[in-house]
Short mmCIF file of C-alpha atoms and ligand atoms in Angstrom, two decimals:
data_model
loop_
_atom_site.label_atom_id
_atom_site.label_comp_id
_atom_site.label_asym_id
_atom_site.label_seq_id
_atom_site.Cartn_x
_atom_site.Cartn_y
_atom_site.Cartn_z
CA MET A 1 15.58 53.47 -40.19
CA ALA A 2 15.66 56.29 -42.78
CA ASN A 3 17.78 58.05 -40.27
CA ILE A 4 20.16 55.22 -40.10
CA GLN A 5 20.69 54.61 -43.78
CA HIS A 6 21.22 58.31 -44.10
CA LEU A 7 23.84 58.32 -41.58
CA GLU A 8 25.64 55.15 -42.79
CA SER A 9 25.34 56.34 -46.45
CA ARG A 10 27.15 59.68 -45.28
CA GLY A 11 29.60 57.64 -42.89
CA HIS A 12 28.42 59.55 -40.20
CA LEU A 13 26.95 56.69 -38.12
CA LYS A 14 28.88 56.64 -34.99
CA PHE A 15 29.03 54.79 -31.64
CA LEU A 16 30.62 55.25 -28.68
CA ASN A 17 34.36 53.79 -29.21
CA ARG A 18 36.20 51.26 -27.10
CA HIS A 19 38.61 53.95 -25.81
CA PHE A 20 35.83 55.85 -24.16
CA LYS A 21 36.49 56.89 -20.93
CA ALA A 22 33.67 58.78 -18.81
CA GLY A 23 34.47 62.89 -19.11
CA LYS A 24 36.51 62.26 -22.38
CA LYS A 25 35.45 64.03 -25.66
CA ILE A 26 34.77 61.50 -28.01
CA SER A 27 36.70 61.79 -31.45
CA SER A 28 34.38 62.73 -34.14
CA LYS A 29 35.83 60.57 -36.88
CA LYS A 30 33.59 59.40 -39.79
CA SER A 31 33.31 56.31 -39.37
CA ILE A 32 30.99 53.66 -37.55
CA GLN A 33 32.02 53.01 -34.14
CA PHE A 34 30.86 50.52 -31.67
CA VAL A 35 30.41 50.10 -28.00
CA GLU A 36 32.67 47.18 -26.69
CA HIS A 37 32.97 48.45 -22.94
CA ASN A 38 30.57 49.37 -20.20
CA PRO A 39 31.42 52.86 -19.33
CA GLN A 40 29.93 52.40 -15.83
CA THR A 41 31.88 49.79 -14.25
CA GLU A 42 35.73 49.21 -13.85
CA ASP A 43 35.88 46.04 -15.88
CA GLY A 44 33.85 47.08 -18.48
CA LYS A 45 31.24 44.60 -18.24
CA PHE A 46 27.53 44.08 -17.16
CA GLN A 47 27.41 43.92 -13.58
CA PHE A 48 23.75 42.12 -13.97
CA HIS A 49 24.06 40.22 -16.80
CA ASP A 50 26.52 37.48 -18.10
CA GLN A 51 26.51 38.62 -21.74
CA PRO A 52 29.44 40.66 -23.00
CA PHE A 53 28.62 44.71 -23.09
CA SER A 54 28.58 45.50 -26.71
CA PHE A 55 26.75 46.99 -29.71
CA GLY A 56 28.78 46.05 -32.68
CA PRO A 57 28.07 44.87 -36.36
CA GLU A 58 25.44 42.09 -35.56
CA GLU A 59 23.41 44.12 -33.16
CA LEU A 60 23.13 46.78 -35.83
CA LYS A 61 22.09 44.28 -38.25
CA GLY A 62 19.48 43.09 -35.86
CA LEU A 63 18.05 46.63 -35.31
CA LYS A 64 17.54 47.07 -38.80
CA ILE A 65 16.02 43.43 -39.21
CA PHE A 66 13.77 44.86 -36.37
CA PHE A 67 12.81 48.16 -37.92
CA THR A 68 12.49 47.03 -41.47
CA GLN A 69 9.00 47.12 -42.88
CA GLN A 70 7.80 46.07 -46.43
CA VAL A 71 7.01 48.63 -48.65
CA ARG A 72 3.29 49.37 -48.74
CA HIS A 73 2.32 50.25 -52.30
CA LYS A 74 -0.49 52.50 -52.60
CA HIS A 75 -2.95 49.72 -53.96
CA ARG A 76 -1.61 46.91 -51.98
CA HIS A 77 -3.64 46.01 -49.15
CA ARG A 78 -2.49 44.72 -45.84
CA GLY A 79 -1.67 41.29 -46.19
CA GLN A 80 -1.74 40.83 -49.57
CA GLN A 81 0.45 38.36 -51.18
CA ILE A 82 4.54 39.12 -50.53
CA ARG A 83 6.60 38.94 -53.64
CA PRO A 84 8.45 35.42 -53.60
CA SER A 85 11.53 37.29 -53.44
CA ASP A 86 11.06 39.29 -50.61
CA GLN A 87 10.05 35.75 -49.24
CA ALA A 88 13.43 34.20 -50.02
CA GLN A 89 15.54 37.12 -48.63
CA GLY A 90 13.93 37.42 -45.33
CA GLY A 91 15.27 40.22 -43.10
CA ILE A 92 12.00 41.95 -42.42
CA GLY A 93 11.32 41.86 -39.01
CA ASN A 94 8.02 44.40 -38.95
CA CYS A 95 8.88 44.26 -35.46
CA VAL A 96 8.29 48.14 -34.86
CA ALA A 97 4.42 47.68 -36.05
CA CYS A 98 3.76 46.92 -32.47
CA HIS A 99 7.21 47.44 -30.70
CA THR A 100 7.46 51.05 -31.31
CA PRO A 101 10.46 53.03 -29.43
CA PRO A 102 11.15 54.19 -26.56
CA ASN A 103 9.31 51.50 -24.89
CA PHE A 104 9.23 49.14 -27.58
CA THR A 105 5.48 48.85 -27.11
CA ASP A 106 2.48 50.36 -28.75
CA PHE A 107 0.41 49.93 -25.63
CA ARG A 108 -2.11 48.04 -27.64
CA PHE A 109 -3.68 44.79 -28.39
CA HIS A 110 -2.48 42.35 -30.67
CA ASN A 111 -3.11 38.54 -31.28
CA THR A 112 0.25 37.05 -32.26
CA GLY A 113 -1.00 33.39 -32.08
CA ILE A 114 0.32 32.65 -28.89
CA ALA A 115 -2.75 31.45 -27.56
CA GLN A 116 -3.30 28.94 -30.47
CA THR A 117 -0.01 27.90 -30.36
CA GLU A 118 -0.49 26.82 -26.73
CA TYR A 119 -3.79 25.30 -27.43
CA GLU A 120 -2.90 23.21 -30.61
CA ARG A 121 0.37 22.00 -29.16
CA ILE A 122 -2.27 19.92 -26.60
CA HIS A 123 -5.08 19.59 -28.79
CA GLY A 124 -3.53 19.20 -32.04
CA PRO A 125 -3.22 21.41 -35.39
CA GLU A 126 -6.03 23.16 -36.40
CA SER A 127 -7.87 22.66 -33.57
CA PHE A 128 -8.06 26.06 -32.16
CA SER A 129 -10.38 26.83 -35.10
CA MET A 130 -13.13 24.86 -34.06
CA LEU A 131 -13.16 25.93 -30.50
CA GLN A 132 -16.63 27.18 -29.81
CA ILE A 133 -16.49 30.90 -28.62
CA PRO A 134 -19.73 32.46 -27.52
CA GLY A 135 -20.70 35.92 -29.32
CA LEU A 136 -21.31 39.15 -26.93
CA GLU A 137 -25.41 38.30 -26.16
CA GLU A 138 -24.53 34.83 -25.34
CA ARG A 139 -21.47 35.49 -23.38
CA ASN A 140 -22.80 38.54 -21.43
CA GLY A 141 -26.15 36.52 -20.69
CA ASN A 142 -24.25 33.71 -18.84
CA ILE A 143 -21.13 35.27 -16.87
CA GLU A 144 -21.08 32.53 -14.71
CA ALA A 145 -20.12 30.35 -17.51
CA TYR A 146 -17.89 32.19 -19.47
CA LEU A 147 -16.30 35.13 -17.80
CA PRO A 148 -13.41 35.49 -15.30
CA ALA A 149 -14.26 35.20 -11.91
CA THR A 150 -14.83 38.64 -9.99
CA GLY A 151 -15.88 39.98 -6.49
CA LYS A 152 -19.41 40.16 -8.21
CA HIS A 153 -18.98 36.81 -9.82
CA PRO A 154 -16.72 34.90 -7.39
CA HIS A 155 -17.85 31.71 -9.02
CA ALA A 156 -17.61 32.30 -12.65
CA GLN A 157 -15.92 29.01 -14.34
CA GLU A 158 -13.67 31.55 -16.56
CA PRO A 159 -12.86 29.02 -19.23
CA PHE A 160 -11.37 31.27 -21.61
CA ARG A 161 -8.92 32.42 -18.96
CA ALA A 162 -7.49 29.31 -18.38
CA ILE A 163 -4.69 27.02 -19.17
CA PRO A 164 -5.18 24.44 -21.54
CA SER A 165 -5.97 21.13 -20.58
CA LEU A 166 -6.49 17.70 -22.24
CA ASP A 167 -9.82 16.83 -20.39
CA ASN A 168 -11.17 20.03 -21.07
CA PRO A 169 -10.99 21.51 -24.63
CA GLN A 170 -13.12 24.60 -23.72
CA ARG A 171 -9.92 26.01 -21.55
CA THR A 172 -7.53 28.80 -23.10
CA ASP A 173 -6.78 32.31 -22.73
CA LEU A 174 -8.16 34.52 -24.90
CA GLY A 175 -6.75 37.85 -23.61
CA ILE A 176 -8.43 41.31 -23.80
CA TRP A 177 -11.47 39.29 -24.76
CA ASN A 178 -12.26 38.38 -21.16
CA ILE A 179 -12.53 42.20 -20.06
CA PHE A 180 -13.67 44.04 -23.24
CA TRP A 181 -17.21 44.66 -22.35
CA ASN A 182 -17.56 42.74 -19.50
CA PRO A 183 -19.89 44.43 -16.83
CA ASP A 184 -17.42 43.80 -14.21
CA PHE A 185 -14.81 46.26 -15.42
CA PRO A 186 -16.89 49.35 -16.06
CA GLY A 187 -13.85 51.59 -15.50
CA SER A 188 -11.75 49.99 -18.20
CA GLN A 189 -13.98 49.89 -21.28
CA LEU A 190 -13.65 53.34 -22.81
CA ALA A 191 -10.30 53.05 -23.25
CA ILE A 192 -10.36 49.50 -24.15
CA TRP A 193 -13.36 50.26 -26.85
CA SER A 194 -11.58 53.13 -28.16
CA THR A 195 -8.14 51.38 -28.81
CA LEU A 196 -10.01 48.23 -30.44
CA CYS A 197 -12.19 50.54 -32.55
CA GLU A 198 -9.26 52.52 -34.07
CA ASP A 199 -7.54 49.47 -34.89
CA ALA A 200 -10.44 47.91 -36.30
CA LEU A 201 -11.40 50.83 -38.54
CA LYS A 202 -7.44 50.95 -39.75
CA GLU A 203 -8.15 47.20 -40.87
CA HIS A 204 -10.82 48.53 -43.38
CA PHE A 205 -8.89 50.73 -45.03
CA GLY A 206 -10.56 52.34 -48.13
CA VAL A 207 -14.05 51.26 -46.87
CA PHE A 208 -15.60 54.26 -45.43
CA ARG A 209 -16.73 53.31 -41.94
CA GLY A 210 -17.03 55.82 -39.04
CA PHE A 211 -16.81 55.06 -35.22
CA GLN A 212 -20.79 54.28 -34.92
CA SER A 213 -19.66 51.03 -36.99
CA CYS A 214 -17.73 49.92 -34.01
CA ARG A 215 -20.55 48.21 -31.85
CA PRO A 216 -19.52 45.70 -28.89
CA ASP A 217 -20.76 42.84 -30.58
CA TRP A 218 -18.69 43.65 -33.74
CA LEU A 219 -15.50 44.37 -32.07
CA LEU A 220 -15.53 41.45 -29.31
CA PRO A 221 -14.46 38.69 -32.28
CA LYS A 222 -11.56 41.08 -32.84
CA ALA A 223 -10.53 41.33 -29.28
CA LEU A 224 -10.11 37.33 -29.34
CA GLY A 225 -6.60 36.11 -28.12
CA ALA A 226 -5.42 39.77 -28.05
CA PHE A 227 -2.75 40.72 -25.38
CA LYS A 228 -0.90 44.28 -24.55
CA THR A 229 2.25 44.49 -26.40
CA PRO A 230 4.95 44.15 -24.14
CA GLY A 231 8.04 46.39 -23.94
CA LEU A 232 11.57 44.81 -24.72
CA ARG A 233 13.70 46.18 -22.46
CA ASP A 234 16.11 43.84 -20.45
CA LEU A 235 14.44 40.90 -21.45
CA GLY A 236 17.28 39.01 -20.04
CA HIS A 237 15.77 39.11 -16.64
CA SER A 238 11.95 38.24 -17.84
CA ALA A 239 12.04 34.72 -19.48
CA PRO A 240 10.18 32.65 -19.90
CA TYR A 241 8.58 34.86 -22.70
CA SER A 242 5.06 35.61 -23.71
CA HIS A 243 1.60 35.38 -21.63
CA THR A 244 1.91 31.70 -21.54
CA GLY A 245 5.68 31.20 -20.94
CA ILE A 246 6.05 29.30 -24.28
CA THR A 247 9.64 29.42 -24.51
CA ASP A 248 12.54 30.12 -22.21
CA THR A 249 14.46 31.70 -24.82
CA LEU A 250 14.61 34.87 -27.51
CA GLU A 251 15.60 32.40 -30.25
CA GLY A 252 12.50 30.49 -29.51
CA VAL A 253 10.34 33.86 -29.69
CA ILE A 254 11.67 34.59 -33.04
CA GLN A 255 11.01 30.94 -34.19
CA ARG A 256 7.64 31.31 -33.09
CA TYR A 257 7.26 34.36 -35.13
CA ILE A 258 8.50 32.73 -38.22
CA THR A 259 6.15 29.61 -37.73
CA ASN A 260 2.88 32.21 -36.83
CA SER A 261 3.54 34.54 -39.58
CA ASP A 262 3.67 31.70 -42.14
CA LEU A 263 0.30 30.64 -40.73
CA ALA A 264 -0.99 34.21 -40.65
CA ARG A 265 -0.06 34.31 -44.28
CA LYS A 266 -1.84 30.83 -45.15
CA GLY A 267 -4.92 32.31 -43.13
CA LYS A 268 -4.67 29.83 -40.42
CA LEU A 269 -4.56 31.89 -37.49
CA ARG A 270 -7.38 32.73 -36.11
CA ASN A 271 -7.95 36.33 -35.58
CA GLY A 272 -4.44 36.64 -36.15
CA ASP A 273 -3.11 40.41 -36.41
CA SER A 274 -2.58 41.48 -39.84
CA GLN A 275 0.73 42.79 -39.04
CA LEU A 276 2.23 39.34 -38.88
CA LYS A 277 1.83 38.72 -42.49
CA ASP A 278 4.52 41.54 -43.16
CA ILE A 279 7.16 39.71 -41.08
CA VAL A 280 9.29 37.92 -43.45
CA LEU A 281 12.05 36.12 -41.51
CA LEU A 282 14.51 33.41 -42.07
CA PRO A 283 16.34 31.10 -39.55
CA GLU A 284 19.42 33.43 -40.56
CA ASP A 285 18.07 36.29 -39.19
CA ILE A 286 17.64 34.98 -35.74
CA PRO A 287 21.29 35.53 -34.44
CA ALA A 288 21.10 39.32 -35.54
CA LEU A 289 17.74 39.53 -33.71
CA THR A 290 18.30 38.28 -30.72
CA ALA A 291 21.79 40.32 -30.25
CA PHE A 292 19.73 43.46 -31.09
CA LEU A 293 17.19 42.17 -28.36
CA ARG A 294 20.00 41.33 -25.93
CA SER A 295 21.68 44.88 -26.47
CA LEU A 296 18.26 46.07 -25.00
CA ASN A 297 19.45 44.74 -21.63
CA GLU A 298 20.54 47.00 -18.65
CA ASP A 299 21.95 47.27 -15.57
CA TYR A 300 19.90 47.77 -12.32
CA GLU A 301 18.88 46.60 -9.19
C1 LIG B 401 1.11 42.31 -34.40
C2 LIG B 401 2.08 42.92 -33.38
C3 LIG B 401 3.44 42.45 -33.12
C4 LIG B 401 4.19 42.40 -33.94
C5 LIG B 401 4.76 42.68 -35.73
C6 LIG B 401 5.36 41.98 -33.21
N1 LIG B 401 5.06 41.47 -31.80
FE1 LIG B 401 6.33 40.62 -30.57
N2 LIG B 401 4.75 40.63 -29.37
C7 LIG B 401 3.28 41.48 -29.32
C8 LIG B 401 2.65 40.93 -28.37
C9 LIG B 401 1.06 41.21 -28.58
C10 LIG B 401 3.19 40.28 -27.37
C11 LIG B 401 2.68 39.34 -26.29
C12 LIG B 401 1.99 37.97 -26.80
C13 LIG B 401 1.58 37.17 -26.06
O1 LIG B 401 1.90 37.18 -24.91
O2 LIG B 401 0.59 36.45 -26.21
C14 LIG B 401 4.52 39.95 -28.15
C15 LIG B 401 5.88 39.35 -27.53
C16 LIG B 401 7.14 39.54 -28.07
C17 LIG B 401 8.49 38.92 -26.92
C18 LIG B 401 8.00 38.72 -25.74
C19 LIG B 401 8.04 39.70 -24.44
C20 LIG B 401 7.87 38.94 -22.94
O3 LIG B 401 8.03 39.76 -22.35
O4 LIG B 401 7.53 37.98 -22.98
C21 LIG B 401 9.32 39.35 -27.63
C22 LIG B 401 10.57 39.06 -27.29
C23 LIG B 401 9.02 39.84 -28.83
N3 LIG B 401 7.44 40.13 -29.02
C24 LIG B 401 9.91 40.21 -29.92
C25 LIG B 401 9.29 40.71 -31.31
C26 LIG B 401 10.17 40.86 -32.49
C27 LIG B 401 11.57 40.65 -32.38
C28 LIG B 401 9.00 41.04 -33.33
C29 LIG B 401 9.57 41.23 -35.11
C30 LIG B 401 10.01 39.87 -35.42
C31 LIG B 401 7.94 41.20 -32.84
N4 LIG B 401 7.93 40.89 -31.64
C32 LIG B 401 6.73 41.35 -33.52
C33 LIG B 401 3.37 42.18 -30.60
C34 LIG B 401 3.86 42.09 -31.74
#
């Protein structure tokens, strides 16, 4: 972000211009130039997407929103109130907090509230907070009742790795909660534990805690509803979105972030990631953000 601002302020930000032809040297005019044609195809269009091949002012605006983060003051803890002036302006995506380039994923686990959204669509507002979820001891003491079916436990009921249904309010998908400290997945535990532990310790910023405080029973509730951050390249070919397929459109995804960041700020998102509180978007930000996400589409077979 700082790099873009620096280049822009000095008039150096430059994209391939429309007259670009393979092999031709690009002129080094000190102005912003955008991409409008695909240098790889005869007609300058995408081969496998029906959107225009372009990166223009709208995509750049979306890129900036994607990379914009709140200024964290020294004494401002995560999730503290956002100034009303920021709230009114929007334009703070904070997307990069989890979708880090070049793959647009941090390869970590976060709860963005999608499990809650899906659950409450069926059982009504605030119902997810009432759902009884066992602690570690109870869960591991009754694998058949609580954990996913595996070779060792073929008849396990896996209520927490299920699609919500009206007649069984126990059913939902709690993501990595199902796998963490699950004795049927011994090989994955060290990697999952260390990721969850690092993130949990970061949350307790300022309070001294070491790795020894990362007891599995302390970490398990923090794994509730958390999923691995997906990469964001070529989304044009991967709808519907999120682990539940909650929406078919990128606009729908951003709208969901607007709603869930608001719920997170009000403390109404069960185990919601604290980074959500720092997303401040308005409906007006949606077209630019989705234009940027579409610019990550690529032609490949
Ligand atoms: C707290 C971390 C976090 C932040 C901040 C975040 N995301 Fe995500 N994103 C995720 C996770 C985790 C998922 C998967 C959620 C699920 O399936 O339950 C996801 C899913 C998505 C998807 C769906 C991808 C797919 O293949 O289904 C899109 C698109 C997306 N995010 C875009 C964004 C944008 C744009 C922003 C900024 C407004 C953003 N994300 C902010 C973690 C985050």
